[in-house]
CSV table of C-alpha atoms and ligand atoms in Angstrom, one decimal:
chain,number,residue,atom,x,y,z
A,1,MET,CA,0.0,0.2,0.0
A,2,ALA,CA,1.3,3.6,-1.1
A,3,ALA,CA,1.9,5.9,1.6
A,4,ALA,CA,-0.7,8.6,1.7
A,5,ALA,CA,1.8,11.4,0.6
A,6,ASN,CA,2.5,9.1,-2.5
A,7,LYS,CA,-1.2,8.3,-3.4
A,8,GLN,CA,-1.4,11.8,-5.0
A,9,LYS,CA,1.9,11.6,-7.0
A,10,ILE,CA,1.0,8.1,-8.2
A,11,LEU,CA,-2.6,9.3,-9.5
A,12,GLU,CA,-1.0,12.3,-11.3
A,13,HIS,CA,1.3,9.7,-13.1
A,14,VAL,CA,-1.8,7.3,-13.6
A,15,LEU,CA,-3.3,10.5,-15.4
A,16,THR,CA,-0.3,11.8,-17.4
A,17,ALA,CA,0.5,7.9,-18.8
A,18,LEU,CA,-3.1,6.9,-19.3
A,19,LYS,CA,-3.9,10.4,-21.2
A,20,LYS,CA,-1.3,9.3,-23.6
A,21,LYS,CA,-2.8,6.2,-24.4
A,22,TYR,CA,-6.6,6.8,-24.7
A,23,GLU,CA,-8.7,9.4,-26.0
A,24,VAL,CA,-11.1,10.8,-23.6
A,25,ALA,CA,-14.3,12.2,-25.0
A,26,GLU,CA,-16.3,15.0,-23.2
A,27,GLN,CA,-20.0,13.7,-22.1
A,28,PRO,CA,-22.6,15.4,-23.9
A,29,SER,CA,-25.3,18.0,-22.4
A,30,ARG,CA,-27.9,15.9,-20.6
A,31,SER,CA,-30.6,16.5,-18.3
A,32,VAL,CA,-30.3,15.6,-14.5
A,33,MET,CA,-32.2,12.7,-15.2
A,34,GLU,CA,-30.6,11.7,-18.3
A,35,HIS,CA,-27.5,11.6,-16.5
A,36,LEU,CA,-28.9,9.5,-13.9
A,37,LEU,CA,-30.3,6.7,-16.2
A,38,TYR,CA,-27.0,6.9,-18.1
A,39,ALA,CA,-24.9,6.1,-15.2
A,40,VAL,CA,-27.4,2.8,-14.6
A,41,VAL,CA,-26.1,2.0,-18.2
A,42,ARG,CA,-22.2,3.3,-17.9
A,43,GLU,CA,-21.6,1.3,-14.4
A,44,GLY,CA,-18.8,-1.2,-15.1
A,45,THR,CA,-18.6,-0.6,-18.8
A,46,THR,CA,-16.7,1.8,-21.0
A,47,THR,CA,-18.3,4.8,-22.7
A,48,GLU,CA,-18.2,3.1,-25.9
A,49,LEU,CA,-20.7,0.5,-24.7
A,50,ALA,CA,-22.6,2.7,-22.9
A,51,ASP,CA,-23.2,5.2,-25.4
A,52,LYS,CA,-24.1,2.7,-27.9
A,53,ALA,CA,-26.8,0.6,-25.4
A,54,PHE,CA,-27.9,4.4,-24.4
A,55,ARG,CA,-28.5,5.5,-28.0
A,56,GLY,CA,-30.5,2.1,-28.7
A,57,ILE,CA,-32.9,3.2,-25.9
A,58,GLN,CA,-33.2,7.0,-27.3
A,59,ASP,CA,-33.8,5.3,-31.0
A,60,ARG,CA,-36.5,2.9,-29.7
A,61,PHE,CA,-38.5,4.7,-27.1
A,62,VAL,CA,-40.6,7.9,-27.9
A,63,ASP,CA,-39.7,9.5,-24.6
A,64,LEU,CA,-38.8,8.7,-20.7
A,65,ASN,CA,-42.7,7.8,-20.0
A,66,GLU,CA,-42.4,5.0,-22.7
A,67,ILE,CA,-39.5,3.7,-21.2
A,68,ARG,CA,-41.2,3.7,-17.8
A,69,VAL,CA,-44.1,1.8,-19.4
A,70,SER,CA,-41.9,-0.7,-21.5
A,71,THR,CA,-41.0,-4.3,-20.3
A,72,VAL,CA,-37.7,-5.1,-19.1
A,73,GLN,CA,-37.1,-7.6,-22.3
A,74,GLU,CA,-37.9,-4.4,-24.5
A,75,LEU,CA,-35.1,-2.3,-22.8
A,76,CYS,CA,-32.8,-5.3,-22.9
A,77,ASP,CA,-33.6,-5.4,-26.7
A,78,ALA,CA,-32.8,-1.8,-27.1
A,79,MET,CA,-29.7,-1.9,-25.1
A,80,GLY,CA,-28.3,-4.7,-26.9
A,81,PRO,CA,-25.2,-6.9,-25.6
A,82,LEU,CA,-24.2,-5.3,-21.9
A,83,PRO,CA,-23.2,-7.0,-19.0
A,84,ASP,CA,-26.2,-7.5,-16.3
A,85,VAL,CA,-28.2,-6.0,-19.0
A,86,ALA,CA,-31.8,-7.2,-17.3
A,87,THR,CA,-30.5,-5.6,-14.0
A,88,ARG,CA,-30.1,-2.4,-15.7
A,89,ALA,CA,-33.2,-2.4,-17.5
A,90,THR,CA,-35.1,-3.1,-14.3
A,91,ARG,CA,-33.3,-0.5,-12.3
A,92,LEU,CA,-34.0,2.0,-15.4
A,93,ILE,CA,-37.8,1.3,-15.1
A,94,GLY,CA,-37.5,1.7,-11.4
A,95,ILE,CA,-36.3,4.9,-11.3
A,96,LEU,CA,-38.4,6.4,-13.8
A,97,GLN,CA,-41.5,4.8,-12.0
A,98,GLU,CA,-40.2,6.0,-8.7
A,99,TRP,CA,-39.7,9.6,-9.7
A,100,PHE,CA,-42.9,9.7,-11.5
A,101,GLU,CA,-44.9,8.4,-8.5
A,102,MET,CA,-43.4,11.4,-6.3
A,103,THR,CA,-43.6,14.3,-8.8
A,104,TYR,CA,-45.7,13.2,-11.6
A,105,SER,CA,-42.9,14.2,-14.1
A,106,PHE,CA,-39.4,13.4,-15.1
A,107,GLU,CA,-37.8,16.6,-14.4
A,108,MET,CA,-34.8,16.7,-11.8
A,109,GLU,CA,-33.7,20.0,-12.6
A,110,GLU,CA,-35.4,21.6,-9.3
A,111,ILE,CA,-33.1,19.3,-7.1
A,112,ALA,CA,-30.3,20.9,-8.7
A,113,LYS,CA,-31.2,24.2,-7.8
A,114,LYS,CA,-31.2,23.4,-4.2
A,115,GLY,CA,-27.5,22.2,-4.4
A,116,MET,CA,-25.4,19.4,-4.6
A,117,LYS,CA,-25.7,18.1,-1.1
A,118,GLU,CA,-29.4,18.3,-0.9
A,119,GLY,CA,-29.9,17.0,-4.9
A,120,ALA,CA,-27.4,13.9,-4.0
A,121,LYS,CA,-29.6,13.0,-0.9
A,122,LYS,CA,-32.8,13.0,-2.8
A,123,ILE,CA,-31.4,11.0,-5.7
A,124,SER,CA,-29.9,8.5,-3.2
A,125,ARG,CA,-32.9,7.8,-1.5
A,126,LEU,CA,-34.3,6.4,-4.6
A,127,ASN,CA,-34.5,2.5,-4.5
A,128,ASP,CA,-32.9,1.8,-7.9
A,129,ALA,CA,-29.8,4.6,-7.3
A,130,ASN,CA,-26.7,3.5,-5.9
A,131,ASP,CA,-23.2,5.2,-4.8
A,132,PHE,CA,-22.0,5.5,-8.5
A,133,SER,CA,-25.3,6.6,-9.9
A,134,VAL,CA,-25.5,9.5,-7.3
A,135,ALA,CA,-21.5,10.3,-7.4
A,136,TRP,CA,-22.1,10.4,-11.3
A,137,VAL,CA,-24.9,12.6,-11.0
A,138,MET,CA,-23.1,14.8,-8.5
A,139,GLN,CA,-20.2,15.0,-11.1
A,140,HIS,CA,-22.0,15.6,-14.4
A,141,GLY,CA,-25.2,16.7,-13.6
A,142,LEU,CA,-24.8,18.8,-10.3
A,143,ASN,CA,-21.5,20.3,-11.0
A,144,GLY,CA,-19.8,18.7,-8.0
A,145,HIS,CA,-16.5,17.0,-6.8
A,146,ALA,CA,-17.4,13.5,-7.0
A,147,ILE,CA,-15.5,10.7,-8.6
A,148,PRO,CA,-17.9,7.8,-9.4
A,149,LEU,CA,-16.1,4.5,-8.9
A,150,ASP,CA,-17.3,1.0,-10.1
A,151,PRO,CA,-15.6,-2.3,-9.7
A,152,PRO,CA,-13.5,-2.1,-12.7
A,153,SER,CA,-12.2,1.2,-11.6
A,154,ILE,CA,-11.7,0.1,-8.2
A,155,ARG,CA,-9.7,-3.2,-9.6
A,156,VAL,CA,-7.0,-1.0,-11.1
A,157,LEU,CA,-6.7,1.4,-7.9
A,158,ARG,CA,-6.2,-1.6,-5.7
A,159,ARG,CA,-3.5,-3.0,-8.2
A,160,LEU,CA,-1.9,0.2,-8.1
A,161,GLY,CA,-2.0,0.2,-4.4
A,162,ILE,CA,-3.8,3.7,-4.3
A,163,LEU,CA,-7.0,2.1,-2.5
A,164,ASP,CA,-7.0,-0.6,0.0
A,165,GLY,CA,-9.6,-1.9,2.5
A,166,GLU,CA,-11.6,-4.5,0.9
A,167,SER,CA,-14.5,-3.8,3.6
A,168,GLU,CA,-14.4,-0.3,3.3
A,169,SER,CA,-17.7,1.1,2.0
A,170,LEU,CA,-17.8,2.8,-1.6
A,171,GLU,CA,-18.4,6.3,-0.3
A,172,SER,CA,-15.2,6.1,1.9
A,173,LEU,CA,-13.4,4.3,-1.4
A,174,ARG,CA,-14.3,7.5,-3.4
A,175,GLY,CA,-13.8,9.8,-0.6
A,176,THR,CA,-9.9,8.4,-0.8
A,177,ILE,CA,-9.8,9.4,-4.6
A,178,GLU,CA,-11.7,12.8,-4.2
A,179,HIS,CA,-9.3,13.7,-1.9
A,180,PHE,CA,-6.5,13.3,-4.1
A,181,VAL,CA,-7.9,14.2,-7.2
A,182,PRO,CA,-9.1,17.7,-8.2
A,183,LYS,CA,-12.5,18.4,-9.3
A,184,ALA,CA,-11.5,19.6,-12.8
A,185,LYS,CA,-9.4,16.1,-13.4
A,186,GLY,CA,-12.0,13.9,-11.7
A,187,GLY,CA,-14.2,12.8,-15.1
A,188,THR,CA,-10.9,12.4,-17.1
A,189,LEU,CA,-9.5,9.9,-14.3
A,190,VAL,CA,-12.9,8.3,-14.4
A,191,GLU,CA,-13.0,7.7,-18.3
A,192,LEU,CA,-9.0,6.4,-18.4
A,193,LEU,CA,-9.7,3.8,-15.7
A,194,SER,CA,-12.5,2.1,-17.4
A,195,GLN,CA,-10.6,2.3,-20.4
A,196,HIS,CA,-7.5,0.9,-19.0
A,197,ALA,CA,-9.5,-1.5,-17.0
A,198,ALA,CA,-11.4,-2.9,-20.2
A,199,THR,CA,-8.1,-3.2,-22.4
A,200,LEU,CA,-5.0,-3.9,-20.3
A,201,CYS,CA,-5.7,-4.1,-16.6
A,202,THR,CA,-8.4,-6.8,-17.2
A,203,GLU,CA,-9.8,-9.0,-14.3
A,204,GLU,CA,-8.2,-12.1,-15.6
A,205,ASN,CA,-4.6,-11.9,-17.1
A,206,PRO,CA,-3.9,-8.3,-17.1
A,207,LYS,CA,-1.5,-7.3,-19.6
A,208,CYS,CA,1.1,-5.7,-17.4
A,209,GLY,CA,4.0,-6.0,-20.0
A,210,LYS,CA,2.1,-3.7,-22.0
A,211,CYS,CA,1.4,-1.2,-19.3
A,212,PRO,CA,2.8,2.3,-18.9
A,213,LEU,CA,1.8,2.0,-15.2
A,214,LEU,CA,4.1,-1.1,-14.4
A,215,PRO,CA,6.9,0.7,-12.8
A,216,ASP,CA,4.3,2.4,-10.2
A,217,CYS,CA,2.4,-0.9,-10.0
A,218,PRO,CA,2.8,-3.2,-6.7
A,219,ALA,CA,0.4,-5.9,-8.4
A,220,GLY,CA,2.0,-5.6,-12.1
A,221,GLN,CA,5.4,-6.1,-10.5
A,222,GLU,CA,4.1,-9.3,-8.4
A,223,LEU,CA,3.1,-10.7,-12.1
A,224,LYS,CA,5.6,-9.6,-14.1
A,225,GLY,CA,7.4,-12.5,-15.9
A,226,THR,CA,5.0,-15.3,-14.2
A,227,GLU,CA,2.0,-17.1,-15.7
A,228,ALA,CA,-0.1,-16.4,-12.4
A,229,LYS,CA,-3.3,-15.0,-12.4
A,230,PRO,CA,-4.1,-12.2,-10.1
A,231,ARG,CA,-6.5,-12.9,-7.3
A,232,LYS,CA,-10.1,-11.5,-8.6
A,233,SER,CA,-10.5,-9.5,-5.9
A,234,ARG,CA,-7.3,-7.4,-5.9
B,301,SF4,S1,0.9,-3.0,-14.6
B,301,SF4,FE1,-0.8,-4.5,-14.2
B,301,SF4,S2,-1.7,-5.0,-12.8
B,301,SF4,FE2,-0.9,-2.7,-12.7
B,301,SF4,S3,-2.1,-1.4,-13.5
B,301,SF4,FE3,-1.0,-2.3,-15.2
B,301,SF4,S4,-2.2,-4.1,-16.2
B,301,SF4,FE4,-3.2,-3.3,-14.0
């Protein structure tokens, strides 16, 4: 585990090295509700896959109400191949239904006016919201400092020795990263970690020999030159 004083330096190096390797696209302008729905699609995958699935939904359904009254299977078909697609579809419908029952609309812009903390608190009370989706909305929809972390990103950060504490809550892990990464770089870090987790720092057989982070990575050093597979939980 890196000493606290080194974590910021390692994270800065991660940002610099991965920015040379991957392209980071700007997030398009969306309403607060659209950010929340997109977060459900985006968690645990990449922007490329999530964009494709989200476009599939937008092309298939006329509006948010049509999504609300659709079946899980219809949403799965619209999203196409995506891990845990049925769970995502169920959560999308659940969020729209719960918000509609509370407000008779799909507008969330009002909560944005109440400030980030209040807005985040209200969204987090939705049964189908979770830490990632709330943090995503805070970052993209409420202009706050939050860094949504999903399992692939956490895997990379743990292997790099930046995160520890398997029993720590997601909120606490996120707080650690938010402490070291300034708001302006948060979105870029999230994007780079996702791409890295999907291409080189894969769950099984990470390609450490091709990784620009190898000199800073304890897990990579351990794995280098061996055929051993990393433990999944690292
Ligand atoms: S060196 Fe290996 S384990 Fe470390 S970040 Fe790179 S791919 Fe992942």
